[in-house]
Amino acid sequence: RWWREVGADGGGGSDEVPEWSGSGQAYAVGQRVVRDGSVYECRQAHTSQSGWAPEVVPALWLLV
């Protein structure tokens, strides 16, 4: 499968994608999150910070 439908809540059934958190959340390479209705995939393992939102730091996140 090349894609899957993501619902308005960011969910997709059992493959639900969590909302991004800037509160010290650890993210692993390949992990996906939802931010403002867009899905992003983690490019580098890191622990989130409030200023590192996916749309702000493309070195950490890839828009899917």
Short mmCIF file of C-alpha atoms in Angstrom, two decimals:
data_model
loop_
_atom_site.label_atom_id
_atom_site.label_comp_id
_atom_site.label_asym_id
_atom_site.label_seq_id
_atom_site.Cartn_x
_atom_site.Cartn_y
_atom_site.Cartn_z
CA ARG A 1 0.00 0.00 0.00
CA TRP A 2 1.30 3.39 -0.94
CA TRP A 3 -1.16 5.42 1.11
CA ARG A 4 -3.97 5.18 3.60
CA GLU A 5 -6.86 7.50 4.29
CA VAL A 6 -6.52 9.67 7.36
CA GLY A 7 -9.74 10.86 8.99
CA ALA A 8 -10.49 14.37 10.17
CA ASP A 9 -9.34 13.41 13.66
CA GLY A 10 -6.00 12.18 12.28
CA GLY A 11 -7.04 8.60 12.86
CA GLY A 12 -7.06 5.75 10.46
CA GLY A 13 -8.55 2.85 12.33
CA SER A 14 -5.97 0.62 14.00
CA ASP A 15 -3.20 2.63 12.30
CA GLU A 16 -4.19 5.78 14.17
CA VAL A 17 -1.64 8.58 13.89
CA PRO A 18 -1.23 10.59 17.11
CA GLU A 19 -1.22 14.37 17.31
CA TRP A 20 2.26 15.94 17.54
CA SER A 21 3.30 17.00 21.04
CA GLY A 22 5.93 19.62 21.82
CA SER A 23 6.13 18.64 25.47
CA GLY A 24 9.25 16.50 25.64
CA GLN A 25 7.83 13.57 23.64
CA ALA A 26 10.43 11.12 22.29
CA TYR A 27 10.00 10.37 18.56
CA ALA A 28 11.70 7.56 16.64
CA VAL A 29 12.69 7.56 12.97
CA GLY A 30 9.66 6.58 10.87
CA GLN A 31 7.09 7.49 13.50
CA ARG A 32 4.18 9.51 12.13
CA VAL A 33 2.25 12.36 13.71
CA VAL A 34 -0.55 14.72 12.74
CA ARG A 35 -0.15 18.48 13.01
CA ASP A 36 -2.82 20.95 11.81
CA GLY A 37 -4.39 18.28 9.60
CA SER A 38 -1.13 17.21 7.92
CA VAL A 39 0.76 13.95 8.49
CA TYR A 40 4.51 14.08 9.10
CA GLU A 41 7.11 11.32 9.41
CA CYS A 42 10.06 11.62 11.78
CA ARG A 43 13.40 11.84 9.92
CA GLN A 44 15.72 11.95 12.96
CA ALA A 45 15.11 10.50 16.41
CA HIS A 46 14.64 13.33 18.88
CA THR A 47 12.74 14.59 21.91
CA SER A 48 10.28 17.30 20.98
CA GLN A 49 10.41 20.90 22.14
CA SER A 50 7.74 23.58 21.76
CA GLY A 51 9.59 25.37 18.92
CA TRP A 52 10.27 22.19 16.91
CA ALA A 53 6.86 21.74 15.29
CA PRO A 54 6.95 19.56 12.16
CA GLU A 55 6.16 22.40 9.77
CA VAL A 56 8.96 24.50 11.30
CA VAL A 57 11.84 21.96 11.37
CA PRO A 58 12.04 20.01 8.08
CA ALA A 59 15.34 18.45 9.21
CA LEU A 60 13.31 16.48 11.78
CA TRP A 61 10.02 15.94 9.91
CA LEU A 62 8.97 14.98 6.39
CA LEU A 63 5.50 15.99 5.17
CA VAL A 64 3.83 12.77 4.00
#
